[in-house]
């Protein structure tokens, strides 16, 4: 397949796909269409595209679930003003809960409550799950088997991240004093 | 609890009114315009947040946690909250109790032997505050990250590709058809309790073909139904088809005079247009 | 407003919009954002964008209701694969109906219903006719003049048959008395 055509095709696919596309997905797709291309080739095309769009109004962005085109960050405010009703604002309580899950996952509701000193509102957990940012990944094997929460790829996509490691760093959880029988140790080990 | 109950009792002059409720006292070393007070109180996301605020306001490190003044100030806020936002109070009261407990433990003289081992009663709270502060930082990082729908928008281009989608039609294997037929007939067998005879397919096909021809030509010459190339079997099939069609009252066979040309036509046709 | 930024903004707007945008709409949006731009300016930007995207996988296209980005025409067929779904399967009811028409043609809907013991949906008959496998070859001259269905040449072609006689033989139902007094259709035709 000619390189120019491969590039046009990948570009077009990214612009019309309903979700971000990974290199693997692109390769599979091209193969299905009888256009066998190596990952290296596809990756090169993506690099070129990223370069081509660097100064444009839309840009190629890699997020957790793959590559997607999105508007330049500087334009967000203007565009939001035009046809979003209002960009969503999240409450401090929601952000803290989300931050705890993001930075200290996997984590139970009890852990969250302990650190925030407030009971976690069911509404917040529901919102986080409905947005697809947070999911239950298991249970802690203690009495009551509380659910363990973790963040999802959609969370990363929404915040323009490819990986949890890209989250800006915060201080490590301080060492526990005796008696405090709960969480962070476990979260550290799985992190 | 009776904050909602306008109290006739004698009181000091209120500082102001928040949600119609008089605010009598102001926190020490702090003056907040009363209408801003509620906003401020609401802006705390919980007791840890308030506590952290009180410590930071004094430009202190968390580890220093001056338990006496902090507890006092905390209580003042909680009292205000009790008046303004009852539903918030529970979590704040738990913290108040904890502060009070720490305070009392710090005031207790320690037995000298235990002095070394004894953990600072503030230690656990300090740890929680540190962790909470880290998380608050995380929350503000999240808030600052570019977000979809706020800072950037996922874009899309139109495509005519969907017009190219060939509607994939379901496939059927020939064997499936036979099985379906057998199934339908077995079903019929069960229902009707009578034998369904297998018919010669080619006869059935010929019947269809004859009827089809009659769709376009009103009348067919009987002789035209027979094609020499088909051989004897073909003739037999066509003949059987005609007989079957007559039997099923689908066609009429008309011969005007003896030995004249035989014509066939669909039944309706005969009635509609009597042959000459 | 700097030209580069105006261009980026217009580009982003066109990519974000749910519908094509006219020059007038773009001017309005820009004005709303305090970026007064003349139609001429906007038109110039659009011309530039059109030029920029000429050889790309997506292109700026003027359609009846305005400008929009769309994929290159040559790519449509390939991209279509993104939405191509696996072919569905026909229902048992449809299969049996088709089988009855094939093996017992010409046959009325009433005949089919009688054999199958359930009514034949109009949808099934429509599907079979749309597929080109079945057609009406006449009417039975009984009250109501029900249509007689038969299979078509396309049907034979689809199954790679030259002749209906090549249809597979049907496993005979358990033998009973020889009774040529055949099909249920008899009851209808004798009125």
XYZ file of C-alpha atoms in Angstrom, chain C residues 17-143:
127
model
C -19.885 21.225 14.869
C -22.622 18.687 14.472
C -23.706 20.186 11.192
C -22.087 22.130 8.382
C -21.417 25.783 9.172
C -22.001 28.689 6.822
C -19.773 31.723 6.545
C -22.503 33.736 8.256
C -22.718 31.307 11.165
C -18.972 31.368 11.591
C -18.992 35.167 11.626
C -21.725 35.136 14.253
C -19.816 32.728 16.462
C -16.674 34.763 16.177
C -18.535 37.945 16.981
C -20.057 36.301 20.043
C -16.530 35.677 21.222
C -15.636 39.272 20.634
C -13.674 38.369 17.535
C -15.226 40.486 14.906
C -14.186 39.150 11.522
C -15.404 40.100 8.119
C -16.965 37.581 5.811
C -14.115 38.149 3.485
C -11.623 37.184 6.176
C -13.568 34.074 7.066
C -13.888 33.137 3.443
C -10.156 33.512 2.994
C -9.501 31.244 5.936
C -11.881 28.670 4.515
C -10.078 28.811 1.190
C -6.780 28.263 2.926
C -8.147 25.368 4.908
C -9.552 23.828 1.778
C -6.128 24.084 0.258
C -4.400 22.674 3.345
C -6.605 19.621 3.407
C -6.681 18.944 -0.302
C -4.360 15.950 -0.102
C -5.376 14.754 3.317
C -7.621 11.910 4.481
C -10.329 14.395 5.343
C -11.231 17.407 3.275
C -13.104 20.632 3.675
C -16.220 20.424 1.596
C -18.878 23.000 0.833
C -22.281 21.367 0.861
C -25.748 22.856 0.672
C -25.896 23.848 4.328
C -22.343 25.046 4.682
C -18.791 23.870 5.150
C -17.840 20.636 6.785
C -14.936 18.263 7.003
C -15.524 14.909 5.468
C -13.464 11.924 4.481
C -11.954 11.711 1.006
C -14.381 10.190 -1.402
C -12.026 7.389 -2.459
C -11.755 6.156 1.097
C -15.444 5.660 1.720
C -15.506 2.043 0.706
C -12.598 1.137 2.945
C -13.788 3.109 5.922
C -17.203 1.540 5.656
C -15.674 -1.552 7.190
C -15.674 0.252 10.532
C -19.397 -0.081 10.713
C -19.756 -3.272 8.812
C -21.653 -5.638 10.984
C -21.707 -9.352 10.846
C -24.576 -10.588 8.783
C -27.583 -11.361 10.886
C -29.269 -14.694 10.811
C -32.647 -15.514 9.433
C -35.292 -16.770 11.777
C -36.500 -20.330 11.771
C -39.882 -19.043 10.626
C -38.330 -17.461 7.568
C -36.305 -20.547 6.764
C -39.327 -22.762 6.951
C -41.394 -20.407 4.868
C -38.730 -20.300 2.204
C -38.331 -24.056 2.343
C -42.052 -24.564 1.887
C -42.125 -22.224 -1.071
C -39.133 -23.973 -2.582
C -40.386 -27.503 -2.139
C -44.098 -26.961 -2.540
C -44.395 -24.184 -5.075
C -46.579 -22.687 -6.216
C -48.027 -22.175 -2.815
C -50.204 -19.608 -1.079
C -49.561 -17.968 2.205
C -52.575 -19.823 3.521
C -50.980 -23.119 2.553
C -47.826 -22.200 4.398
C -49.763 -21.176 7.419
C -51.686 -24.347 7.424
C -48.602 -26.501 7.274
C -46.700 -24.483 9.817
C -49.672 -24.047 12.064
C -48.863 -20.374 12.600
C -49.502 -17.279 10.599
C -46.777 -16.111 8.254
C -45.698 -12.594 8.948
C -45.911 -10.047 6.174
C -42.358 -9.107 7.035
C -41.097 -12.551 6.147
C -42.814 -12.528 2.768
C -41.475 -9.066 2.149
C -37.938 -10.068 3.090
C -38.032 -13.071 0.805
C -39.301 -11.014 -2.079
C -36.847 -8.199 -1.484
C -34.080 -10.705 -1.460
C -35.312 -11.729 -4.864
C -35.758 -15.338 -3.898
C -39.512 -15.489 -4.069
C -42.075 -13.978 -6.357
C -45.760 -14.060 -6.989
C -46.534 -16.176 -10.008
C -50.286 -15.974 -9.997
C -53.388 -16.269 -7.953
C -55.387 -19.233 -6.912
C -58.909 -18.796 -8.146
C -60.682 -19.196 -4.895
C -62.373 -16.503 -2.879
